[in-house]
Structure formats: structure tokens, C-alpha cells
mmCIF file of C-alpha atoms in Angstrom:
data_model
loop_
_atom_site.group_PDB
_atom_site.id
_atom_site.type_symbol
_atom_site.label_atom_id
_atom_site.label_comp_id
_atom_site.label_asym_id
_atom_site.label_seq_id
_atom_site.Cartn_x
_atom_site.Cartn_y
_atom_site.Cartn_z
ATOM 1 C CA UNK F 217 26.664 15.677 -58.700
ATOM 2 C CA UNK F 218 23.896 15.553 -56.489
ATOM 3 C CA UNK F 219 24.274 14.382 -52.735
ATOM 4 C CA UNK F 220 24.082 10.453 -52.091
ATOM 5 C CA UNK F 221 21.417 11.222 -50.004
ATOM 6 C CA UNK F 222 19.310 12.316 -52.506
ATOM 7 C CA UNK F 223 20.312 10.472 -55.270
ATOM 8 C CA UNK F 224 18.584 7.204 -53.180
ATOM 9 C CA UNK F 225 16.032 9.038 -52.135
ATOM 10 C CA UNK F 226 13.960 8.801 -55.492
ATOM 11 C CA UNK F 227 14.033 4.685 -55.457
ATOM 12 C CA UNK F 228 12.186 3.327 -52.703
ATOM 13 C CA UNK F 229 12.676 -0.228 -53.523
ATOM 14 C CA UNK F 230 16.854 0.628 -53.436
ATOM 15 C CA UNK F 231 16.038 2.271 -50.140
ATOM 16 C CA UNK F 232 14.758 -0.865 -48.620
ATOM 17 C CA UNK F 233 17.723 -2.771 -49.714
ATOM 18 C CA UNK F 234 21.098 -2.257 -47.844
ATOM 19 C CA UNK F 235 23.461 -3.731 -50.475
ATOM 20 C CA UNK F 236 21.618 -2.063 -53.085
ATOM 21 C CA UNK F 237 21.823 0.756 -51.558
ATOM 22 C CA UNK F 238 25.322 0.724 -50.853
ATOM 23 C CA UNK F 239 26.131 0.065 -54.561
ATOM 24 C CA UNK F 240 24.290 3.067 -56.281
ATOM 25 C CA UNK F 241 26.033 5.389 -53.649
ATOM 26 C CA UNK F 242 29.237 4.010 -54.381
ATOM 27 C CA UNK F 243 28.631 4.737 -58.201
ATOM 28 C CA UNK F 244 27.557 8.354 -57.128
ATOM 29 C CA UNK F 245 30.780 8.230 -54.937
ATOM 30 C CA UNK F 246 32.797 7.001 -57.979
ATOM 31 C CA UNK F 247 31.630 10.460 -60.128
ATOM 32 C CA UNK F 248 29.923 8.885 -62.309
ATOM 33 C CA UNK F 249 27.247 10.583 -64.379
ATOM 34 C CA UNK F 250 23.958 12.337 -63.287
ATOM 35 C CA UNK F 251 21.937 10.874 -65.993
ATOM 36 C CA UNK F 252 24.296 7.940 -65.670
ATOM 37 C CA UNK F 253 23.263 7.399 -61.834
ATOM 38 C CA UNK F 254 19.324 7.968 -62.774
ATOM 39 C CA UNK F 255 19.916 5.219 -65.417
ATOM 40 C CA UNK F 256 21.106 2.855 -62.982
ATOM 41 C CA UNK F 257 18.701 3.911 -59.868
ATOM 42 C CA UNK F 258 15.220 3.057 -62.217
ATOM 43 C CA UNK F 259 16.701 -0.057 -63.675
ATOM 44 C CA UNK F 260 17.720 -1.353 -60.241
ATOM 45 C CA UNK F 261 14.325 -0.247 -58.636
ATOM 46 C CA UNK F 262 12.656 -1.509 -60.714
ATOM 47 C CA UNK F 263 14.818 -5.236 -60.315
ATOM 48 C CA UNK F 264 13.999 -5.164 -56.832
ATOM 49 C CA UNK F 265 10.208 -4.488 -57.310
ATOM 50 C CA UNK F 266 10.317 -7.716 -59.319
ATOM 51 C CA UNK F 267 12.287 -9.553 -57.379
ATOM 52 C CA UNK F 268 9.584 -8.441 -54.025
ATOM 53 C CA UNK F 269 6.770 -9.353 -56.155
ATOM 54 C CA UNK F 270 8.248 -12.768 -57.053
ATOM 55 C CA UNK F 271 9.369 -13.607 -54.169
ATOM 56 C CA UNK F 272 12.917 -13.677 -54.766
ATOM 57 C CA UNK F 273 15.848 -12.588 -52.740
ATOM 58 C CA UNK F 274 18.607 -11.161 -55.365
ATOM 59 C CA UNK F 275 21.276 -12.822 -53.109
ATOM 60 C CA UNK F 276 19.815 -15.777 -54.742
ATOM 61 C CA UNK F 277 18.242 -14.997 -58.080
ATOM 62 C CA UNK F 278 18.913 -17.357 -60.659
ATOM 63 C CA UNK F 279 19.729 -16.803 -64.676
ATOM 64 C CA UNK F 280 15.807 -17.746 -64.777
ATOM 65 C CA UNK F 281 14.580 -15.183 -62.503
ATOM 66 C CA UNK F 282 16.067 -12.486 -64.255
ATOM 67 C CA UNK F 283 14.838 -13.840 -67.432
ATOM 68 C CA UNK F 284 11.524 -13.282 -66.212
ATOM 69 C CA UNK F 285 12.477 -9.732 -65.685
ATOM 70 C CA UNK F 286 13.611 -9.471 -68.769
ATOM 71 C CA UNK F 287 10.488 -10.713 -70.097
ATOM 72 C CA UNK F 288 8.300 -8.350 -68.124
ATOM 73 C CA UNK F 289 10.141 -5.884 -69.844
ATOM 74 C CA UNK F 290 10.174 -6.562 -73.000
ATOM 75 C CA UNK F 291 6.207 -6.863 -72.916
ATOM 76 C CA UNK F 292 4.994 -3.842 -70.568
ATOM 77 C CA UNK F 293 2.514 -1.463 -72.347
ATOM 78 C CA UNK F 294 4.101 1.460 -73.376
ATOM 79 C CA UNK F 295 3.970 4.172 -70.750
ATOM 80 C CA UNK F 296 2.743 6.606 -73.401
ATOM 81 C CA UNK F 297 0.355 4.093 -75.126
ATOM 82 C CA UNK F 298 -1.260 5.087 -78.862
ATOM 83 C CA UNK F 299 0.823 8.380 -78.465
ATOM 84 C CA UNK F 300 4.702 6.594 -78.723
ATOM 85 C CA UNK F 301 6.200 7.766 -81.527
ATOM 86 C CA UNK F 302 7.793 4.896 -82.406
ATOM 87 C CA UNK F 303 8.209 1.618 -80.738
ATOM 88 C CA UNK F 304 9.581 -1.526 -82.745
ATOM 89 C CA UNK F 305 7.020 -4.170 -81.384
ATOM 90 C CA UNK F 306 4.593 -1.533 -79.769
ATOM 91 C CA UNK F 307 4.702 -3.053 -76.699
ATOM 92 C CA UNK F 308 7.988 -3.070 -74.052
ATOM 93 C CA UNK F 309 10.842 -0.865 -73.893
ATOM 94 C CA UNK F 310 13.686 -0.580 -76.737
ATOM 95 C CA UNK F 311 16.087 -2.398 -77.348
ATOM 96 C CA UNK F 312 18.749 -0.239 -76.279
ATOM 97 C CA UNK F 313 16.759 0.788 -73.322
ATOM 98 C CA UNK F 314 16.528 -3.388 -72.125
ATOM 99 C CA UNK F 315 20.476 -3.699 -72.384
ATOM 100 C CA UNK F 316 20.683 -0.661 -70.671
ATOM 101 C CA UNK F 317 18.592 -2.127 -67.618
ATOM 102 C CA UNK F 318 20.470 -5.539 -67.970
ATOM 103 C CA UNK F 319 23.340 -3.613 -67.478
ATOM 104 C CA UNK F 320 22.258 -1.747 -64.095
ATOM 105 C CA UNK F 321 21.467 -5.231 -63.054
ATOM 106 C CA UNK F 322 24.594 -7.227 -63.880
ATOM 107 C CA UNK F 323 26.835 -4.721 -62.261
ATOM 108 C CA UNK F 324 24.560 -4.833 -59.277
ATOM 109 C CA UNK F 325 25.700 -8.425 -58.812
ATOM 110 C CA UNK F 326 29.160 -7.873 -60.066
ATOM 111 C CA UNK F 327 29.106 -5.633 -56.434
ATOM 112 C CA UNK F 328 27.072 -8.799 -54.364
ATOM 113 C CA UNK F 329 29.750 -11.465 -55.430
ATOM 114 C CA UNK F 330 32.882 -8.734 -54.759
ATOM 115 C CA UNK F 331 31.576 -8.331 -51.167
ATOM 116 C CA UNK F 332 30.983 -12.285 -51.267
ATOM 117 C CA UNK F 333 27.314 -12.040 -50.687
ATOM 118 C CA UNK F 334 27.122 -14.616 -53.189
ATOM 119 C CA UNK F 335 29.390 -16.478 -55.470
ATOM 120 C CA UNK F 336 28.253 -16.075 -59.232
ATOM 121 C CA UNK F 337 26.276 -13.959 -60.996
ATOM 122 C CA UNK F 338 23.009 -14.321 -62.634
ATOM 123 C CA UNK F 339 23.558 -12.322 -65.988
ATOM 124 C CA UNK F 340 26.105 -13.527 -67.285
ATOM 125 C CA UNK F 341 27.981 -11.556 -70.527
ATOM 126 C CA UNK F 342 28.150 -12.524 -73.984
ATOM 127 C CA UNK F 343 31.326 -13.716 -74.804
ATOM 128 C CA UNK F 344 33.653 -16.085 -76.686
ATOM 129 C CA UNK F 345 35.320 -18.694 -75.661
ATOM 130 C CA UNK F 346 38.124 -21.215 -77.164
ATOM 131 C CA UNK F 347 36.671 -24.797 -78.727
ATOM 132 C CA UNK F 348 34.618 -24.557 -81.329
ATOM 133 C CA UNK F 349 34.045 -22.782 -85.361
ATOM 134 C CA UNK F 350 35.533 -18.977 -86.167
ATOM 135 C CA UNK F 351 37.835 -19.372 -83.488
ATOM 136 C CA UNK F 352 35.579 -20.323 -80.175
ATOM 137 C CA UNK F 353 31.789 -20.969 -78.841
ATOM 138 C CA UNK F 354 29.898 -17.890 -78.970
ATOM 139 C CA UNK F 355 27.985 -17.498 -75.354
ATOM 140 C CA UNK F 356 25.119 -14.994 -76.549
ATOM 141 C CA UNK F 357 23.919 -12.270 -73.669
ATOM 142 C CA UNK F 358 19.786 -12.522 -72.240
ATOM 143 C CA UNK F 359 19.293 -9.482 -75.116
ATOM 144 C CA UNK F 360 20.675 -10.095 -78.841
ATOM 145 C CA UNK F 361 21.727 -6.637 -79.374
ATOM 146 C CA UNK F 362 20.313 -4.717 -82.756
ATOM 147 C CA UNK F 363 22.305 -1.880 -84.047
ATOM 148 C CA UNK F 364 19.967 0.602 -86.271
ATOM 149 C CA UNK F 365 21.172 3.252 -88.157
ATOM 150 C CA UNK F 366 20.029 6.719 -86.920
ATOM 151 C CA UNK F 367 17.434 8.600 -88.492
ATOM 152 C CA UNK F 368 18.072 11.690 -90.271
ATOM 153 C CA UNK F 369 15.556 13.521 -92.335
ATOM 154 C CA UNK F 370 15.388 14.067 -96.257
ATOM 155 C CA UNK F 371 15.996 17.042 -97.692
ATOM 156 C CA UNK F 372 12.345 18.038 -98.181
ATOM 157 C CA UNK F 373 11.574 17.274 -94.411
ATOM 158 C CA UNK F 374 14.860 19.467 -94.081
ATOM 159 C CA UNK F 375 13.459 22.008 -95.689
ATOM 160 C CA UNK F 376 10.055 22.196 -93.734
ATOM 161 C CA UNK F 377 11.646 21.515 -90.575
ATOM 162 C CA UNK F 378 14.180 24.561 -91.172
ATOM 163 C CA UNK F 379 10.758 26.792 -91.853
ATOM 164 C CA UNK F 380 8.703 25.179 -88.962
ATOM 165 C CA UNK F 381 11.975 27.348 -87.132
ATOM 166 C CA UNK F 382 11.887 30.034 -88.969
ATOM 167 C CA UNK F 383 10.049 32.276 -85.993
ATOM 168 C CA UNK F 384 12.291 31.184 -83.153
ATOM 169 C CA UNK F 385 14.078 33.431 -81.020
ATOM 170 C CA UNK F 386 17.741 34.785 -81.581
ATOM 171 C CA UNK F 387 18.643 31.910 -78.809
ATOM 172 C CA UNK F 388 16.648 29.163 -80.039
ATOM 173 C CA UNK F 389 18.248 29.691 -83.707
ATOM 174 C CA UNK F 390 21.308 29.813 -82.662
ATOM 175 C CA UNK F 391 21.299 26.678 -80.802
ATOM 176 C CA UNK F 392 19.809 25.199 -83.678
ATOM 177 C CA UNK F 393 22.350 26.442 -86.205
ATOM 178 C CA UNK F 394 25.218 25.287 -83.799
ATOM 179 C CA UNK F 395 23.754 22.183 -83.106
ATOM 180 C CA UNK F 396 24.154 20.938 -86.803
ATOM 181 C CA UNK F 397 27.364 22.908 -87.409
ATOM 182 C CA UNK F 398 29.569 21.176 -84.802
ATOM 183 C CA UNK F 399 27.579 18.212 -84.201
ATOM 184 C CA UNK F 400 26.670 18.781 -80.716
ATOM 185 C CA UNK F 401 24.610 16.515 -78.418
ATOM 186 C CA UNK F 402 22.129 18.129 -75.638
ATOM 187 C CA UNK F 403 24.138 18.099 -72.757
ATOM 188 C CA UNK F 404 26.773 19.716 -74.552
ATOM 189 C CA UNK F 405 25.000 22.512 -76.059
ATOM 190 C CA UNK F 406 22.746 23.212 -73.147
ATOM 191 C CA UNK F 407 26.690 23.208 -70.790
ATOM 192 C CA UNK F 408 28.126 25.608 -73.269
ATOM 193 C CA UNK F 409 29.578 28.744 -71.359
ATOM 194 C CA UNK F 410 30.436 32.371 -72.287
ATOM 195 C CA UNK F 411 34.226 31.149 -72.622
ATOM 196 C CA UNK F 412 33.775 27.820 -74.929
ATOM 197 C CA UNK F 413 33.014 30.285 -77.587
ATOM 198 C CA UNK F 414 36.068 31.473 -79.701
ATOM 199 C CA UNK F 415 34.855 33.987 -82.192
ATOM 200 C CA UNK F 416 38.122 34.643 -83.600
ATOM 201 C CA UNK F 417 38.899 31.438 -85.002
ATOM 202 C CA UNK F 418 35.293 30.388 -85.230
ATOM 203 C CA UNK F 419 35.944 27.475 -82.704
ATOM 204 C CA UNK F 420 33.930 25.975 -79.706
ATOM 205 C CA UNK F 421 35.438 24.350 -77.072
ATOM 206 C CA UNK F 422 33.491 21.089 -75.829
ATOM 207 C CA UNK F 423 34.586 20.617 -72.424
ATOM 208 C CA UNK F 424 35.172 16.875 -71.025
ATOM 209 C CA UNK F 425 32.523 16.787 -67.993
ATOM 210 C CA UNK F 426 30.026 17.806 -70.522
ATOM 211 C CA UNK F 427 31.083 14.873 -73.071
ATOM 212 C CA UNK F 428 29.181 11.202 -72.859
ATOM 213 C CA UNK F 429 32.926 10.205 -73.287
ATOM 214 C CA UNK F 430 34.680 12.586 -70.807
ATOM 215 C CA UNK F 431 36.847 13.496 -73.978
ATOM 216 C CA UNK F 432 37.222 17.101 -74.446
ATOM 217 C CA UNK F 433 37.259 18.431 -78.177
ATOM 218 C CA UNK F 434 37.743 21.731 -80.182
ATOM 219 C CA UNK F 435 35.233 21.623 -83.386
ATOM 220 C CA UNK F 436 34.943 24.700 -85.483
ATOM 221 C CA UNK F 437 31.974 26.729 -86.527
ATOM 222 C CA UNK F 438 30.764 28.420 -90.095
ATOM 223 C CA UNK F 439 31.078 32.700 -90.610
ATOM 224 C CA UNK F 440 27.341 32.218 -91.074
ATOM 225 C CA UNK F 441 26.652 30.534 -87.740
ATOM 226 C CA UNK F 442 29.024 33.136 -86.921
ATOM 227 C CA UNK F 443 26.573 35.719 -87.630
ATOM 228 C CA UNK F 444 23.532 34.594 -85.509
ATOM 229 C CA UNK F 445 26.115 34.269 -82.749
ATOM 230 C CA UNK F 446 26.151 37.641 -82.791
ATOM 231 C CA UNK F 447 22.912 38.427 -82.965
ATOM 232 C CA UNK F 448 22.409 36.324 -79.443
ATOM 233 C CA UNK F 449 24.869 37.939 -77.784
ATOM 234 C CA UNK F 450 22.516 41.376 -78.460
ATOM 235 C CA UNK F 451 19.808 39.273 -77.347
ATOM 236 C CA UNK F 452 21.926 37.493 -74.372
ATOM 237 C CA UNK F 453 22.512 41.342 -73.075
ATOM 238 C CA UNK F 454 19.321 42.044 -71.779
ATOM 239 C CA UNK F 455 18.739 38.478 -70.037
ATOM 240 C CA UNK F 456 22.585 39.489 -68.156
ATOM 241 C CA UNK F 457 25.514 40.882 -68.673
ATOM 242 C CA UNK F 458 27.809 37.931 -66.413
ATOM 243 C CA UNK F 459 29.498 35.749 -67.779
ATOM 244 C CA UNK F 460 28.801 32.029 -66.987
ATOM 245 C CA UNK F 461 26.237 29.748 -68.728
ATOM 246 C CA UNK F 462 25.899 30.631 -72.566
ATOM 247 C CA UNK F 463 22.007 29.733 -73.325
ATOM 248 C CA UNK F 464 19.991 31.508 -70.601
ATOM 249 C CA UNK F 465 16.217 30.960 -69.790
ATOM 250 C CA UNK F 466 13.781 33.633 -70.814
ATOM 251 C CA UNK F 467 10.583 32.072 -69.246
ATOM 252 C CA UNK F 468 9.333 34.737 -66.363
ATOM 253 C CA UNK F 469 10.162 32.116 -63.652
ATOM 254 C CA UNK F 470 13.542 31.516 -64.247
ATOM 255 C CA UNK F 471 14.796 34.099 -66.469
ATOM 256 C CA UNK F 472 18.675 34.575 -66.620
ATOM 257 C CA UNK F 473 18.978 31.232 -65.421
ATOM 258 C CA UNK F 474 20.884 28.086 -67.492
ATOM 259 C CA UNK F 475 19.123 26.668 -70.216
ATOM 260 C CA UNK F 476 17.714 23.243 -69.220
ATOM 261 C CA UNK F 477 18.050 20.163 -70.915
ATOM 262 C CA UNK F 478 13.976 20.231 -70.934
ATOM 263 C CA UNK F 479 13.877 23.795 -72.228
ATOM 264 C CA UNK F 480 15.636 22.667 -75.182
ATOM 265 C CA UNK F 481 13.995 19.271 -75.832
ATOM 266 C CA UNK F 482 10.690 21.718 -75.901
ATOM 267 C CA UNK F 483 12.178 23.868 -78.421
ATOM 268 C CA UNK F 484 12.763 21.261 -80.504
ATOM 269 C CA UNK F 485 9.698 19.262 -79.763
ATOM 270 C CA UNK F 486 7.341 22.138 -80.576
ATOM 271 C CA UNK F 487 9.408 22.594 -83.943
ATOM 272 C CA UNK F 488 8.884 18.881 -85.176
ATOM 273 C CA UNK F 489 5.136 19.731 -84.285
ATOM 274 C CA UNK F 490 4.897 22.180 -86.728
ATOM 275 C CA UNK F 491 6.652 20.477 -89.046
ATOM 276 C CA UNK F 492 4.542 17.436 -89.010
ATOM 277 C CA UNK F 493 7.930 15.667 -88.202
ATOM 278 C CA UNK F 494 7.703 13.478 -85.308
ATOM 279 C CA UNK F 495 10.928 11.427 -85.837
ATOM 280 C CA UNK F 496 12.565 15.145 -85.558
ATOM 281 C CA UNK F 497 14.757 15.626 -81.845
ATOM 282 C CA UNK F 498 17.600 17.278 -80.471
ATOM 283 C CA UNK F 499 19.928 14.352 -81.358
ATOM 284 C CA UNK F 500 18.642 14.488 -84.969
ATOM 285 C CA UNK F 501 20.792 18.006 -85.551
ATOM 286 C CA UNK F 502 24.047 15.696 -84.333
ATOM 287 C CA UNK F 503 23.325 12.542 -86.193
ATOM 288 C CA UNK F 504 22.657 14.597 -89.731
ATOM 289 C CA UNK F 505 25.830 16.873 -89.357
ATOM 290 C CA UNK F 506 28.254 13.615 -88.940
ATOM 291 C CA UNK F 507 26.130 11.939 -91.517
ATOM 292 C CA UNK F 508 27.087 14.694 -93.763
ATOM 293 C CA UNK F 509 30.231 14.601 -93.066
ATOM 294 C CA UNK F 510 30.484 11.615 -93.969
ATOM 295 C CA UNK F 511 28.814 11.952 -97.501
ATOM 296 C CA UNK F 512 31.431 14.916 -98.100
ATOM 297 C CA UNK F 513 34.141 12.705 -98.299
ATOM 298 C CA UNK F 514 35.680 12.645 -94.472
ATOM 299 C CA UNK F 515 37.840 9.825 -93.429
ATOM 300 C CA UNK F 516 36.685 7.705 -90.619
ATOM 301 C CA UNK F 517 38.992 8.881 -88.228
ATOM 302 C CA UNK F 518 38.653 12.417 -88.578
ATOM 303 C CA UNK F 519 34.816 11.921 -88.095
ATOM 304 C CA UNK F 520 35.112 10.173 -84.939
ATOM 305 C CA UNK F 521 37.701 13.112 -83.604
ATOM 306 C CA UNK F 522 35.300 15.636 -84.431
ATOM 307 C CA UNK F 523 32.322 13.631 -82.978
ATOM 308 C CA UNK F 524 34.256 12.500 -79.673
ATOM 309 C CA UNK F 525 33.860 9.436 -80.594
ATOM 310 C CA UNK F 526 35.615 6.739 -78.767
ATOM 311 C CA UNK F 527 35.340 4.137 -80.632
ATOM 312 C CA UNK F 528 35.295 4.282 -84.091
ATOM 313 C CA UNK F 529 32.809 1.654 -84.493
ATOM 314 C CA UNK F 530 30.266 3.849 -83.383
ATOM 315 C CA UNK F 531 30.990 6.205 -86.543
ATOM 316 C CA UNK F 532 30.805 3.888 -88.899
ATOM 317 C CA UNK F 533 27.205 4.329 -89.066
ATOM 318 C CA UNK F 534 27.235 7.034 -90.472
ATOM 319 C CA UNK F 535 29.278 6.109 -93.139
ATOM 320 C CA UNK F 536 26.994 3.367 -93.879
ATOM 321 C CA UNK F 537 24.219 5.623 -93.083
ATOM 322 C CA UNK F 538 25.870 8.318 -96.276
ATOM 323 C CA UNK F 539 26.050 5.663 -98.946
ATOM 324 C CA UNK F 540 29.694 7.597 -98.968
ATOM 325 C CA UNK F 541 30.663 4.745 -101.706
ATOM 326 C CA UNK F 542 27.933 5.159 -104.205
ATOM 327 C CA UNK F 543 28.024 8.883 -103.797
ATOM 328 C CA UNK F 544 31.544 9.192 -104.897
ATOM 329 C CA UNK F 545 30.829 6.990 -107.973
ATOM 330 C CA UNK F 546 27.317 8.571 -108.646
ATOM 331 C CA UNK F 547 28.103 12.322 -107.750
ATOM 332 C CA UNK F 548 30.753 14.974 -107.972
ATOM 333 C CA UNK F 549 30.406 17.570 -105.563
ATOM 334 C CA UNK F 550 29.781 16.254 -102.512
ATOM 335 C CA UNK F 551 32.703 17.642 -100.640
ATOM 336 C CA UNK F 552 30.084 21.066 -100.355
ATOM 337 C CA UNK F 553 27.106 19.425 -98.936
ATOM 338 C CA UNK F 554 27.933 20.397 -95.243
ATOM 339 C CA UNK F 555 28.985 24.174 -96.052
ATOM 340 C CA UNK F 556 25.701 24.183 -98.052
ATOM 341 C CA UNK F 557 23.088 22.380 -95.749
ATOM 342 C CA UNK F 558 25.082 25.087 -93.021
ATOM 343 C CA UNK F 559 24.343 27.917 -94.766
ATOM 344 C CA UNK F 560 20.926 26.931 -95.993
ATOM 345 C CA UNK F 561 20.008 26.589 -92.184
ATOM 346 C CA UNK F 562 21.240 30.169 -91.373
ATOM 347 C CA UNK F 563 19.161 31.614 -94.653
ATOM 348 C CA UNK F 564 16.016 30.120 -93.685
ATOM 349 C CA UNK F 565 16.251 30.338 -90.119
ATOM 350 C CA UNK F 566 17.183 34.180 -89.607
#
């Protein structure tokens, strides 16, 4: 976790405000998050820019003020203009990304009316409430929320995708092939250590500070994933010999060092490239392994263990996602799908 100090030191607007200030520290305090803590810092910078530009003290902003942040939001230009892969109105942030800042906002002034700087706050939650039809008044949030399933590619982008990676390094295939097999997000790959690996029992250990849900989990590996595990650790010899990080760095700057999350959003960014892709990412390898899962015939909860899910409403979109009803009624043989996508990614890629 990096130092308060410094963590403040990258929103200006936060710097200029004392109870602002006080908050994100005591989040950083709290242990939450490093991605977590930048989340909150650029959502609440940019609150306060707004709020200096309107006018508007956030002791006193009303529901209506931060409406009109909301707004300002949700109709921005896209930073990365024509280039944006894919925005739903092609203008403003995401959907997800809007709650997100909503969020950084209300808890901001869940912190002003606990030190009594003011007595309600602004945002408000959705909610329900007794009185009325279905069992109460529904009290709808600033930002309906849309759930989406996640994108996975068909099999013939599958297929060009897994020869767009056909020339990659031993590391950069194995990350790949490891990826898919036990469903692994970015920060959990790129955290991976010499000791999370069991080759014994084919098992990887995903350790809790690593984990979006600070769950640890055990998920296993294929013999063929096996293999190119092997072949890195050849490789991994001549970057070092200590133990520590797994994925090392082999640029000439920073060789032997850990793997950054960037390093490996590159990887995979250069491989969608070549594949003529773009919808293609890091967290495409995770949401096509459960997805297949899924169309193999696993039961809900046994997905969500592997995944480290929480909550098991997040995994049911990937059994909506599979079709897994219609497949069992349309298809026989679906229980091998993930063994043979697995192995098909280890032919093609080594």
C-alpha cells in the first residue's frame, strides 16, 4: 500500500480540501485496495473540481448539484475520441464506470454527516421501502444500473486470436494458457509467485490479497498447461534463479523484475492487434473459461467457488451467457468443451 502521503498527492483538488482529504487517507488507513484507493481519489477529484467550478461547497451540495455532476459525466467526450473501442452512447463514461464515481462520492458524504459536518446526504441509495405494490416503493439510485453480459469471442475469432499468439515468448504463452485454464483475472496472474505453483497436483494457489474479493482459492491446472509451465521455468532460469515473483520482466530496463499489470495488458493488447480483435483483453481469457464452464455442465455453485465469486449472482452470467439449457437439449458432449478449448490453446500456441 502506498504511503498516505502519496496516495493524496496525485489529486490536487482532494489536497485543497481538509475533510476530503482526511477521508481518502482514512480509506488508505483502512487497507483498502491500491486500485481501490485510485478509484476513489479520481472520482472524488474530480467532485470537487465540479463543485469549485460551480460554486458549490460539498458541505452543502444538494441531490441537484450532484445531478449536474452526474450529467457532466455522462456527456464528456471520450478521452480517447474516434479511437474508443467501444462506448454505448459514444459520448461519457460507462455505465459501470458512473456508479463507480457515484459511489466515491456518496461515501464521501457518508464520512461529512459521521463527523456532523452536515446532516444528510446528497446521493441517496436505491432502496425499498414498505407501502406500496411487490412488497414496498421502489426509491431508484441517480444511475439505473445495466447489467451486460461479458463478451467472449466465437470460436473462429478463437481460433485467430490463438494464432495472432502463436510467436509469443515461453512467458507470454504461459500466462496466456493459465489465464484461460484457471480463470484468472490480471492482478492475480501478474501476483503469482514461485510457491502458488503446485506441479504435483497441477494446482495454483490464488492468494487472498491478490483476489478482488480477498477470498483465497485453490483452482487446478491441465497436464498440457502443465507442459509450457515447464518450458518457462527453462526460460524463467536465465532472467533469475530466486525465488519470489513468478512472471518476470524481460525488457532491458527492468529485466528480472515483476511482471506489471501494464506489461501484460500490452501483451495482450498487441495480440488482439494482430488478430483484428479489438473486443479481445486480459479479462476476456477469465470471462470465456467460466463461460465454458458453464456450457460443460457445472453447477452454479461450484462455478462461483472456482471463480471466487462472492456472490453467486455475479456467476449467473455466465450461465445465461452459455445457453447451458439449450445446449443440454441440443448437444451431447459438452462436458469436454473446456479440456478441449485447453488443449487446443496449448497446440496452437507452442
Amino acid at each position: 500500500m502506498p504511503p498516505a502521503a502519496d496516495v493524496l498527492a496525485r489529486w490536487p483538488a482532494i489536497c485543497r480540501h481538509p475533510d476530503a482529504s482526511a477521508w481518502l487517507r482514512l480509506q488508505a488507513d483502512l487497507g483498502l485496495a491500491p486500485r481501490t484507493i485510485e478509484a476513489y481519489g479520481r472520482a472524488l477529484d474530480e467532485y470537487l473540481v465540479t463543485c469549485t467550478d460551480e460554486g458549490i461547497e460539498p458541505s452543502r451540495a444538494t441531490r441537484r448539484d450532484v445531478a449536474r455532476y452526474v450529467h457532466e459525466l455522462a456527456t464528456r467526450p471520450h478521452r480517447l475520441g474516434p479511437n474508443v473501442v467501444a462506448v454505448d452512447s459514444g459520448v461519457g463514461l460507462a455505465n459501470a464506470t458512473l456508479r463507480l464515481r457515484l459511489v466515491a462520492v456518496r461515501l464521501f458524504h457518508d464520512y461529512l454527516v459521521e463527523e456532523g459536518v452536515r446532516a444528510d446526504n446528497p446521493v441517496g441509495r436505491g432502496r425499498y421501502t414498505a407501502g406500496k405494490g411487490f412488497g414496498g416503493t421502489r426509491h431508484r439510485g441517480m444511475i439505473p444500473r445495466f447489467t451486460k453480459l461479458p463478451w467472449i469471442p466465437t470460436d473462429d475469432q478463437w481460433r485467430v486470436i490463438l494464432d495472432a499468439s502463436r510467436g509469443e515468448g515461453a512467458r507470454n504463452r504461459f500466462m496466456f494458457a493459465l489465464a484461460y485454464d484457471a480463470g484468472l483475472r490480471r492482478e492475480e496472474i501478474c501476483s503469482l509467485r514461485t510457491d502458488d505453483i503446485d506441479p504435483a497436483h497441477r494446482t495454483v494457489r490464488v492468494r487472498a490479497e491478490t483476489t478482488k474479493g480477498r477470498r483465497q482459492r485453490v483452482v487446478p491446472y491441465s497436464a498440457a498447461c502443465g507442459s509450457l509451465f515447464q518450458e518457462y521455468l527453462a526460460h524463467r532460469r536465465t532472467l533469475s534463479t530466486a525465488r519470489g515473483p513468478l512472471f518476470l520482466s524481460e525488457s532491458h530496463r527492468n529485466v528480472g523484475r515483476p511482471i506489471t499489470l501494464w506489461t501484460w495488458s500490452k501483451v495482450i493488447r498487441a495480440i488482439a492487434v494482430r488478430a483484428d480483435v479489438p473486443r479481445f483483453s486480459t479479462h476476456t481469457l477469465r470471462h470465456l473459461c467460466l463461460t465454458d464452464l458453464a456450457r460443460s455442465g457445472w453447477e452454479l455453485h461450484a462455478i462461483a467457488t472456482f471463480a471466487g465469486h462472492r456472490n453467486t449472482d455475479t456467476t449467473l452470467q455466465y450461465i445465461h451467457l452459455s445457453g447451458r439449457d439449450l445446449a443440454q437439449r441440443l448437444e451431447a458432449g459438452m462436458a469436454s468443451i473446456h479440456a478441449w478449448r485447453t488443449q487446443l490453446t496449448v497446440d496452437v500456441i507452442s
